[in-house]
Coordinates of C-alpha atoms and ligand atoms in Angstrom, one line a residue:
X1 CA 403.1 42.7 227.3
X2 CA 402.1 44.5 230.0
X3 CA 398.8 46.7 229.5
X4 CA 399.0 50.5 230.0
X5 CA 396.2 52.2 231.8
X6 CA 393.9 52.7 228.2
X7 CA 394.3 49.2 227.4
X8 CA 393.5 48.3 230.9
X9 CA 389.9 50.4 230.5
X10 CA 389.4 49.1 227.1
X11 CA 389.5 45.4 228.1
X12 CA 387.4 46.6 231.3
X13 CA 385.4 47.5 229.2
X14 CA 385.5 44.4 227.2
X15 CA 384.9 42.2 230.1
X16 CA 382.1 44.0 230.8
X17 CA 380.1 43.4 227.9
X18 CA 380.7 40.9 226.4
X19 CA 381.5 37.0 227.2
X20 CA 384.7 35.7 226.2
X21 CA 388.2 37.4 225.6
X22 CA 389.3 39.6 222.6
X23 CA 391.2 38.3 219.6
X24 CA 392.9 41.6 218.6
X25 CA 393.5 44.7 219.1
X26 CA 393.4 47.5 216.2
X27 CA 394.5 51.0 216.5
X28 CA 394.6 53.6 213.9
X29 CA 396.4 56.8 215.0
X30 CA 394.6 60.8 214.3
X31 CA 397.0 63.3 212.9
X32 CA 398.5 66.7 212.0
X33 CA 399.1 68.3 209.0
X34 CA 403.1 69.5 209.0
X35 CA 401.8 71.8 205.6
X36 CA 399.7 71.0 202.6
X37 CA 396.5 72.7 203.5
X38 CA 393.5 72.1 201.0
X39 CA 395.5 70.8 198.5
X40 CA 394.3 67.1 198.8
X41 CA 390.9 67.6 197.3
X42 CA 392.8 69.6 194.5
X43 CA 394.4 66.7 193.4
X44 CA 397.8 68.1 195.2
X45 CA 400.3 67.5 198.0
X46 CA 400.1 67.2 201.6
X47 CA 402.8 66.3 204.7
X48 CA 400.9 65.0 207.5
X49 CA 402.2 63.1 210.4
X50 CA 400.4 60.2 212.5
X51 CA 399.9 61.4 216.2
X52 CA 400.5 59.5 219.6
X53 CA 397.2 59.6 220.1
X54 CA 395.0 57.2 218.7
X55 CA 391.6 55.1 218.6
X56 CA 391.6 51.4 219.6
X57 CA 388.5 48.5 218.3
X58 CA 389.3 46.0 220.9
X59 CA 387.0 42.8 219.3
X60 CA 387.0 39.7 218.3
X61 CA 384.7 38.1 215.5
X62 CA 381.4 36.7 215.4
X63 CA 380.7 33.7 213.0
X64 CA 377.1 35.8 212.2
X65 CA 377.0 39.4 210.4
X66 CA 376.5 41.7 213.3
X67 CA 378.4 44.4 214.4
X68 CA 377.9 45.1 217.8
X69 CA 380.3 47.8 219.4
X70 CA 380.6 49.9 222.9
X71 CA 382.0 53.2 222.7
X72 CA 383.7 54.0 226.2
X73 CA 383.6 57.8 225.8
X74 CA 380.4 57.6 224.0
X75 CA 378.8 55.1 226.6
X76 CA 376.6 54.2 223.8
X77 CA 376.0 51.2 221.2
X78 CA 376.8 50.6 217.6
X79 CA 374.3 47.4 216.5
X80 CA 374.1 46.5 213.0
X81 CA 374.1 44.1 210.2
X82 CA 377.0 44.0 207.9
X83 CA 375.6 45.9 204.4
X84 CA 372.6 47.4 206.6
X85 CA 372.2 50.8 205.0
X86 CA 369.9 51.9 208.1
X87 CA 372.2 55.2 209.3
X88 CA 372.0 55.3 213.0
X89 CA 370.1 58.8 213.9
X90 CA 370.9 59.3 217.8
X91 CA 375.1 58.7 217.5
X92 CA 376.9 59.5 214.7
X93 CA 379.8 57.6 215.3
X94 CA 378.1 54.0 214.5
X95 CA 377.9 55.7 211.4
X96 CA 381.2 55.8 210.2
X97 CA 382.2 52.0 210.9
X98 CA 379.3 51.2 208.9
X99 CA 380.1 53.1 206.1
X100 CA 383.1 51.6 206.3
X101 CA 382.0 47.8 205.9
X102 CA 379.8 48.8 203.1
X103 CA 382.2 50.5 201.3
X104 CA 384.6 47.2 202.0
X105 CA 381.5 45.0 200.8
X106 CA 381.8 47.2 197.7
X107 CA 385.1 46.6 197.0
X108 CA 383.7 42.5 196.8
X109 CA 385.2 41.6 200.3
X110 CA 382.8 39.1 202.2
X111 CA 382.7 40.7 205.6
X112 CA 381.9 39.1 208.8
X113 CA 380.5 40.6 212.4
X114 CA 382.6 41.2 215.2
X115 CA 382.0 42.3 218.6
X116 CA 383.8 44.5 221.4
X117 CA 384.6 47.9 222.6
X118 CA 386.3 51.3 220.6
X119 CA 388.0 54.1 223.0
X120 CA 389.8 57.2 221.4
X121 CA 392.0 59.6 222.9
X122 CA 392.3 61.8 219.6
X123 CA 390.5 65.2 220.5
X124 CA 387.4 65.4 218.9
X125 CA 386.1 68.0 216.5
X126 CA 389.7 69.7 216.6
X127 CA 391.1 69.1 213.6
X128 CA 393.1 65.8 214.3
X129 CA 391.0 63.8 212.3
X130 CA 389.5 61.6 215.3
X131 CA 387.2 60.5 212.9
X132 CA 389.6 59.3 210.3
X133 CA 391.3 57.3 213.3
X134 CA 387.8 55.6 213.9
X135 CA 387.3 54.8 210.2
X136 CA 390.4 52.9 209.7
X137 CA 390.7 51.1 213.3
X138 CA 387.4 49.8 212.0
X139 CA 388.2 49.0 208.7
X140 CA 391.1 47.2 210.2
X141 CA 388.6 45.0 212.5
X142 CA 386.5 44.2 210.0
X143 CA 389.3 43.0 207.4
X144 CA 390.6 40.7 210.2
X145 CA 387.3 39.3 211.2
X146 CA 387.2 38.3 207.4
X147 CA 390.0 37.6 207.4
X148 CA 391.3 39.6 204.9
X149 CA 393.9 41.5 206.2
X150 CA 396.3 41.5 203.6
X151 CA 393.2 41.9 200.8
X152 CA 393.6 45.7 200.6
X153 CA 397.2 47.7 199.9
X154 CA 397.3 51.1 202.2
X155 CA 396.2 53.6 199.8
X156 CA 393.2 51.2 199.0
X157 CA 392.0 51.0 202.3
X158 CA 392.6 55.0 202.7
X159 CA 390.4 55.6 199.7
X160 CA 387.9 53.1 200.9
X161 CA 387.2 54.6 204.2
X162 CA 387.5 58.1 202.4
X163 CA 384.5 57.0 200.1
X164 CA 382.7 55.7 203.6
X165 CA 382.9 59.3 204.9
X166 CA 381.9 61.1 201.6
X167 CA 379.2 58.9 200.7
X168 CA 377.8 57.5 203.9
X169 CA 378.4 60.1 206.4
X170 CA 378.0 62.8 204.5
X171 CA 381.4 65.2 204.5
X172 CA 383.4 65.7 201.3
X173 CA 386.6 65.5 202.9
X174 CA 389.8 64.9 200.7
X175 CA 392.3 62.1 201.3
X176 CA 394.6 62.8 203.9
X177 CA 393.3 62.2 206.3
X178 CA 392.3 58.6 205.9
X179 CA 395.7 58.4 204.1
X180 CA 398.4 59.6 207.3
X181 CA 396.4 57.1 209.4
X182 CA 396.5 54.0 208.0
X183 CA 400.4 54.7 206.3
X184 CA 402.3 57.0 209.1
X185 CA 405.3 56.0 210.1
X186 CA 407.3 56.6 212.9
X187 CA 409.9 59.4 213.1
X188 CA 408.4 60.6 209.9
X189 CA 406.0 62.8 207.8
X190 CA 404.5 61.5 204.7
X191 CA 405.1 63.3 201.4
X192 CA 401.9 62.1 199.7
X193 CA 400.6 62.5 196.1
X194 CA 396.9 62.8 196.2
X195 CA 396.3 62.6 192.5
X196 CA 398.7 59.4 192.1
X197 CA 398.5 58.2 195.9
X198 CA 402.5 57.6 195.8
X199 CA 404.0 58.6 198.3
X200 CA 407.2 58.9 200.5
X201 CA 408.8 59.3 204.5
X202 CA 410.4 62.6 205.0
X203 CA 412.3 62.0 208.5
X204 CA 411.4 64.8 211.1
X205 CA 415.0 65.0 212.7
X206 CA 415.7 65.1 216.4
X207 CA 415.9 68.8 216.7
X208 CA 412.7 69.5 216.0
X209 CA 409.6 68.8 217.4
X210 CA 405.7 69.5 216.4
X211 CA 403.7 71.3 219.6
X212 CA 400.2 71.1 218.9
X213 CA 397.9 74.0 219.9
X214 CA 394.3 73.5 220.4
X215 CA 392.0 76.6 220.2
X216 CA 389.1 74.7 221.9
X217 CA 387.2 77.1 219.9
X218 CA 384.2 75.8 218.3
X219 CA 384.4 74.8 214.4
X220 CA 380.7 75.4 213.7
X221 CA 380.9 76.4 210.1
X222 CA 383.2 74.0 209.4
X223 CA 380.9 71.8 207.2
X224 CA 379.3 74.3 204.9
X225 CA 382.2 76.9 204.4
X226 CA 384.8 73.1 203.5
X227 CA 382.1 72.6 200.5
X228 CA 381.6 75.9 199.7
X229 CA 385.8 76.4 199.3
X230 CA 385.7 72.7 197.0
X231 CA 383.0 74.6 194.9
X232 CA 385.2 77.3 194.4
X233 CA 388.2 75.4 193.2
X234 CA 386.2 73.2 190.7
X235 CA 384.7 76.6 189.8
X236 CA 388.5 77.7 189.1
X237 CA 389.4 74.6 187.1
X238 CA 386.1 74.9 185.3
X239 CA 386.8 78.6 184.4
X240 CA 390.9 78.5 184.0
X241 CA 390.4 75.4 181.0
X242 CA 389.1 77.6 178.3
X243 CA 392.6 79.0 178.6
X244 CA 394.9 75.9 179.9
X245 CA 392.0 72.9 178.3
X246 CA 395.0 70.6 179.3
X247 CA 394.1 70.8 182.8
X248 CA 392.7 68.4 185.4
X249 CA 392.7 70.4 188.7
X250 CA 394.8 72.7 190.4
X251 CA 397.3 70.6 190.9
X252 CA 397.6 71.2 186.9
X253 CA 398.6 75.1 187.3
X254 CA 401.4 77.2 188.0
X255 CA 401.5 80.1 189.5
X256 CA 402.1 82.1 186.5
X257 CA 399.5 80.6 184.4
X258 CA 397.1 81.3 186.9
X259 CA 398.5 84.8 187.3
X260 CA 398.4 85.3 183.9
X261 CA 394.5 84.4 183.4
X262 CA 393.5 85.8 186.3
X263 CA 390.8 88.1 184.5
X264 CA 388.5 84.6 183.4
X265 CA 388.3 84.1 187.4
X266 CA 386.0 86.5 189.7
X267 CA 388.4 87.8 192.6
X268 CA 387.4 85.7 195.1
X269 CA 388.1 82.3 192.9
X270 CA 391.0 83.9 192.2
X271 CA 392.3 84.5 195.7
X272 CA 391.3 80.7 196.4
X273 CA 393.2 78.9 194.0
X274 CA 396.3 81.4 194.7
X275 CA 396.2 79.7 198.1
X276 CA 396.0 76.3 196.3
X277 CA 398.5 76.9 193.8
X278 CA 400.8 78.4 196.4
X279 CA 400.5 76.0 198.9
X280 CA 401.8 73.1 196.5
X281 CA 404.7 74.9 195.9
X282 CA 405.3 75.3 199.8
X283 CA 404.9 71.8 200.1
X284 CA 407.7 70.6 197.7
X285 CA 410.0 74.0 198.9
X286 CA 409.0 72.4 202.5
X287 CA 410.4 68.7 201.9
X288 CA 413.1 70.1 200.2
X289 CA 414.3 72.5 203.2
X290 CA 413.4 69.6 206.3
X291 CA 415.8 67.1 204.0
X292 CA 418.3 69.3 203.8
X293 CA 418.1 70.3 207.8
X294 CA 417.1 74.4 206.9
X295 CA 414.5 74.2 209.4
X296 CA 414.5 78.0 209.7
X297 CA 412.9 77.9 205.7
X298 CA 410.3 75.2 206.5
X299 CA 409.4 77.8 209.9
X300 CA 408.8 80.5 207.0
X301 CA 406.7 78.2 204.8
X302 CA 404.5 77.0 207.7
X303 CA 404.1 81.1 208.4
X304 CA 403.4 81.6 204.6
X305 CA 401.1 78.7 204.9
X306 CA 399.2 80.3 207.7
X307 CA 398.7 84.0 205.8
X308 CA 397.8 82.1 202.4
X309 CA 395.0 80.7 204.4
X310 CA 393.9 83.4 206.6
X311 CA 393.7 86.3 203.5
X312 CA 393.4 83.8 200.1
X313 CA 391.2 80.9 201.8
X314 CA 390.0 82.9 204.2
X315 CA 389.2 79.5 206.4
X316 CA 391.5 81.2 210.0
X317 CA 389.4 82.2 213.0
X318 CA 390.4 84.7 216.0
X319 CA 391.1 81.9 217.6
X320 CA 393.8 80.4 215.4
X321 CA 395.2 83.8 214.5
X322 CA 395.8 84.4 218.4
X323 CA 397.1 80.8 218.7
X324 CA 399.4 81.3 215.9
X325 CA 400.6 84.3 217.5
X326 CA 401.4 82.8 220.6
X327 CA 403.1 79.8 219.1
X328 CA 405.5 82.1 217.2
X329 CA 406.2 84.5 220.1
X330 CA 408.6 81.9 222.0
X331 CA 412.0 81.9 220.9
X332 CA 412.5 77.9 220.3
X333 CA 409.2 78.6 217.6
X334 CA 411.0 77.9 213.7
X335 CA 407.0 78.7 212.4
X336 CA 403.4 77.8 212.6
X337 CA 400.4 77.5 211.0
X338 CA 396.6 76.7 210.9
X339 CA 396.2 72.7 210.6
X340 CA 393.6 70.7 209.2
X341 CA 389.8 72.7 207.3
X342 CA 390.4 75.5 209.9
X343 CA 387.7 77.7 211.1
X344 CA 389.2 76.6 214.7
X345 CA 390.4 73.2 216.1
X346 CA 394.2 73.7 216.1
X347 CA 397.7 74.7 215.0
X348 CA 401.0 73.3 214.8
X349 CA 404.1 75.2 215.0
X350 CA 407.8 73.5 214.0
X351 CA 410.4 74.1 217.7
X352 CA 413.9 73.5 218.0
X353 CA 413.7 70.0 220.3
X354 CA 414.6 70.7 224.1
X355 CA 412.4 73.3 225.0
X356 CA 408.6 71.7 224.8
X357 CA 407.3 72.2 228.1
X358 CA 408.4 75.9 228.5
X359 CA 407.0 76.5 225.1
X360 CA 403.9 75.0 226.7
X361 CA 403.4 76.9 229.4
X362 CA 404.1 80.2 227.1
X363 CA 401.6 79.2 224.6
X364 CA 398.7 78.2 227.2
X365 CA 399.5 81.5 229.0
X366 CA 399.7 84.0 225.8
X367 CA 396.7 82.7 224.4
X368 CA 394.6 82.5 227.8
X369 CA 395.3 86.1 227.9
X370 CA 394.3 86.7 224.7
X371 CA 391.4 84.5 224.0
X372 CA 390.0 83.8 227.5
X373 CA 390.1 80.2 226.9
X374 CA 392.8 77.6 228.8
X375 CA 394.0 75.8 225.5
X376 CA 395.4 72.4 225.7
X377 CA 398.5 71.7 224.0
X378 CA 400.1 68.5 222.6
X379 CA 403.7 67.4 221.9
X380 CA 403.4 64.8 219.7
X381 CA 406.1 62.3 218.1
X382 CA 405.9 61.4 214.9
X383 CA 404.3 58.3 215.1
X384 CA 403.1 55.2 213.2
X385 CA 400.0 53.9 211.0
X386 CA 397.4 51.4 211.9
X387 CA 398.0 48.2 212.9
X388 CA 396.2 45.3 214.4
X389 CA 397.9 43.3 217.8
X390 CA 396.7 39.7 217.6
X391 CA 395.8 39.1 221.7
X392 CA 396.8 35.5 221.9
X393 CA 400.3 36.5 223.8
X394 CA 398.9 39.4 225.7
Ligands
LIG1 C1 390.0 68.2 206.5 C2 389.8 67.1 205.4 C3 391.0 66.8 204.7 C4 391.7 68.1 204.1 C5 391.8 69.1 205.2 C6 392.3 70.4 204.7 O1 390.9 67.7 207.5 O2 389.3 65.9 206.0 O3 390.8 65.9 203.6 O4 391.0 68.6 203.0 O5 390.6 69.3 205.9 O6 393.6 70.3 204.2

C-alpha cells in the first residue's frame, strides 16, 4: 500500500517518538446526521452517515499498562495507566481514550498499554462528532492491544464509548454518534434504532450527494442548553404518563396523543417534544422517500427538520439559519437542515449529484455576504465504520 500524505505525517510522527515500528493502524470516521435530530436520547431514530474524514491511533502495544499517545494537532501527550481515574486537567482529549479503557475494563475486558501517535482531520467543535471519532479509534487500539478485537459486537462498543463520554468526560450525549462511527458503511446511511440498537443501510444513490456547510460560528452554549433540552423531554415523559402510564419515552408517543394532552405540559415542554415526536416521524417518512428514489420529499423533510428545530427546539443560530438559506438558494439544493446539537457547527443539505463544486462556491459566497465569515464546506461520500489495518504488509 502506498501511504497518502496523512499517513505519511502520522508515521512521521511515529518515528519520531517512539522506537520501533507500528503494528496497526485504527481509524474511526466523524459524521453527519442525514435527519433524526434529538431523537437519540429520546429513545428514537436517527440516519447518520460516516464521513471521509476521520481520526487515525497509529500504535502498537506495550506488554506493561501504559498508555502513552502524541496528538499531532494537539502537539501534546496523553500518559496514563490503564484503569487510572486521574482525568487529565491541561488537554481534554487524553480524556476521552481514558474513559474509554475504563469503561472497556468495566465491561471485564483485561486491557493492555499501547503506545504511538492519534491525528484527526474531522473539524473540531463543528458538529461532526470529532470526538466520537477519537473515542472509537481508541477503543479500537485498546481492544487490539488486548487482543480482543472480536470481544465486543458494534453496538456494544458504541454504547461503551457513549458511557466513556457521559460518565468520564462529562457530556450527556445520546448514541449516535458513537453508533455511525463504529457501524457506517459505505454508500450508505444508517437507519438506527436507539431504543433497540437494530439497525439497517439505507443506500444514498448516485444522484445525490450530502454538501456539508460549516458556520465556523462558535457553539458556546452548546453544553448547558443540550442538558437543559434532555431535561425538558424527561420533564415531558414525566408529565405526559399520568395520561399515557404505558410510556417509556418519546419515542412511545404519537403525535395525536401528545396533541391531545397538551394542557398536562407547560408550552414550552410542549413545543419540545412536538419537535421530538415530529422528527421521528420524518425519519421513517425520510427512509421511506430515499428508498423509493423521491428525493424531492426527503429535501422537504430535511427543511421541515430544520423549522421543527429552529421554532420547537429552538437549538438554530444566525449562523445556521443564514447557512441554511444559502444551501437552499442553489438550484441542484433538494433540502437542508441544521446537523448534529445545533447552536452552530454545521448543516447539510441533500443536491442532485453533478453540481458540488458550483454549489460550493454559491454557498461560501451567499453566506460570506451574509454572515461575514468565509465558511468551509465539505462534500462528503458516504463512507465506512472503524476499522483497524494490521501494518505488517504496509
Ligand atoms: C450531539 C449528540 C448526539 C445527538 C445530537 C443531536 O451530536 O452527541 O448524541 O443527541 O447531538 O441529535
Amino acid at each position: 500500500m502506498q501511504p497518502d500524505k496523512r499517513t505519511k505525517n502520522i508515521f512521521d510522527g511515529f518515528n519520531t517518538f517512539f522506537e520501533g515500528s507500528p503494528t496497526h493502524l485504527a481509524i474511526a470516521p466523524g459524521r453527519v446526521n442525514l435527519i433524526g435530530e434529538h431523537t437519540d436520547y429520546n429513545d428514537g431514530f436517527v440516519l447518520p452517515v460516516a464521513l471521509d474524514r476521520d481520526v487515525r491511533v497509529l500504535f502498537r502495544p506495550r506488554s506493561d499498562g501504559r498508555i502513552r499517545l502524541y496528538a499531532l494537532e494537539f502537539d501534546s501527550w496523553a500518559d496514563f495507566e490503564v484503569g487510572s481515574r486521574e482525568r487529565n486537567r491541561n488537554d481534554l482529549w487524553p480524556n476521552y481514550v481514558q474513559g474509554v479503557g475504563l469503561e472497556l475494563a468495566e465491561l471485564g475486558l483485561r486491557l493492555q498499554g499501547f503506545e504511538g501517535v492519534v491525528s484527526g482531520n474531522v473539524p473540531r467543535g463543528s458538529g461532526l462528532s470529532s470526538s466520537a471519532a477519537l473515542e472509537i479509534a481508541s477503543a479500537k487500539a485498546f481492544l487490539t492491544a488486548a487482543d480482543q478485537i472480536h470481544a465486543l459486537t458494534g453496538p456494544q462498543l458504541a454504547r461503551a464509548a457513549q458511557k466513556a463520554e457521559n460518565e468520564f468526560v462529562g457530556v450527556n450525549c445520546g448514541i449516535m454518534d458513537q453508533f455511525i462511527s463504529t457501524l457506517g458503511e459505505e454508500g450508505h446511511a444508517l437507519l438506527i434504532d436507539c431504543r433497540t440498537l437494530d439497525y439497517r443501510r439505507v443506500p444514498i444513490p448516485d444522484g445525490v450527494s450530502l454538501v456539508i456547510g460549516n458556520t465556523k460560528a462558535s457553539r458556546s452554549l452548546a453544553g448547558s442548553a443540550y442538558n437543559e433540552r434532555r431535561a425538558q423531554c424527561e420533564d415531558g415523559v414525566a408529565r405526559l404518563q399520568t395520561a399515557l402510564p404505558s410510556i417509556a419515552a418519546l419515542r412511545d408517543v404519537s403525535s395525536e396523543e401528545l396533541q391531545a394532552h397538551s394542557s398536562l405540559l407547560s408550552e414550552t415542554v410542549y413545543r419540545r417534544c412536538r419537535h421530538v415526536v415530529s422528527e421521528n416521524e420524518r425519519v421513517v417518512a425520510a427512509v421511506d422517500a430515499l428508498e423509493g428514489g423521491d428525493f424531492l420529499r426527503v429535501g422537504q423533510l430535511m427543511n421541515a427538520s430544520h423549522a421543527s428545530l429552529r421554532d420547537d427546539y429552538e437549538v438554530s443560530s444566525e449562523a445556521l439559519d443564514r447557512m441554511v438559506d444559502a444551501m437552499r438558494s442553489h438550484s441542484a439544493c433538494l433540502g437542508a437542515r441544521l446537523t448534529g446539537a445545533g447552536f452552530g457547527g454545521c448543516a447539510v443539505a441533500l443536491v442532485q449529484t453533478g453540481s458540488q463544486t458550483e454549489v460550493r462556491e454559491s454557498i461560501q459566497d451567499k453566506y460570506a455576504k451574509t454572515m461575514n465569515i468565509w465558511p468551509e464546506v465539505y462534500i462528503s461520500p458516504p463512507s465506512s465504520g472503524a476499522r483497524v489495518l494490521p501494518l505488517s504488509n504496509m
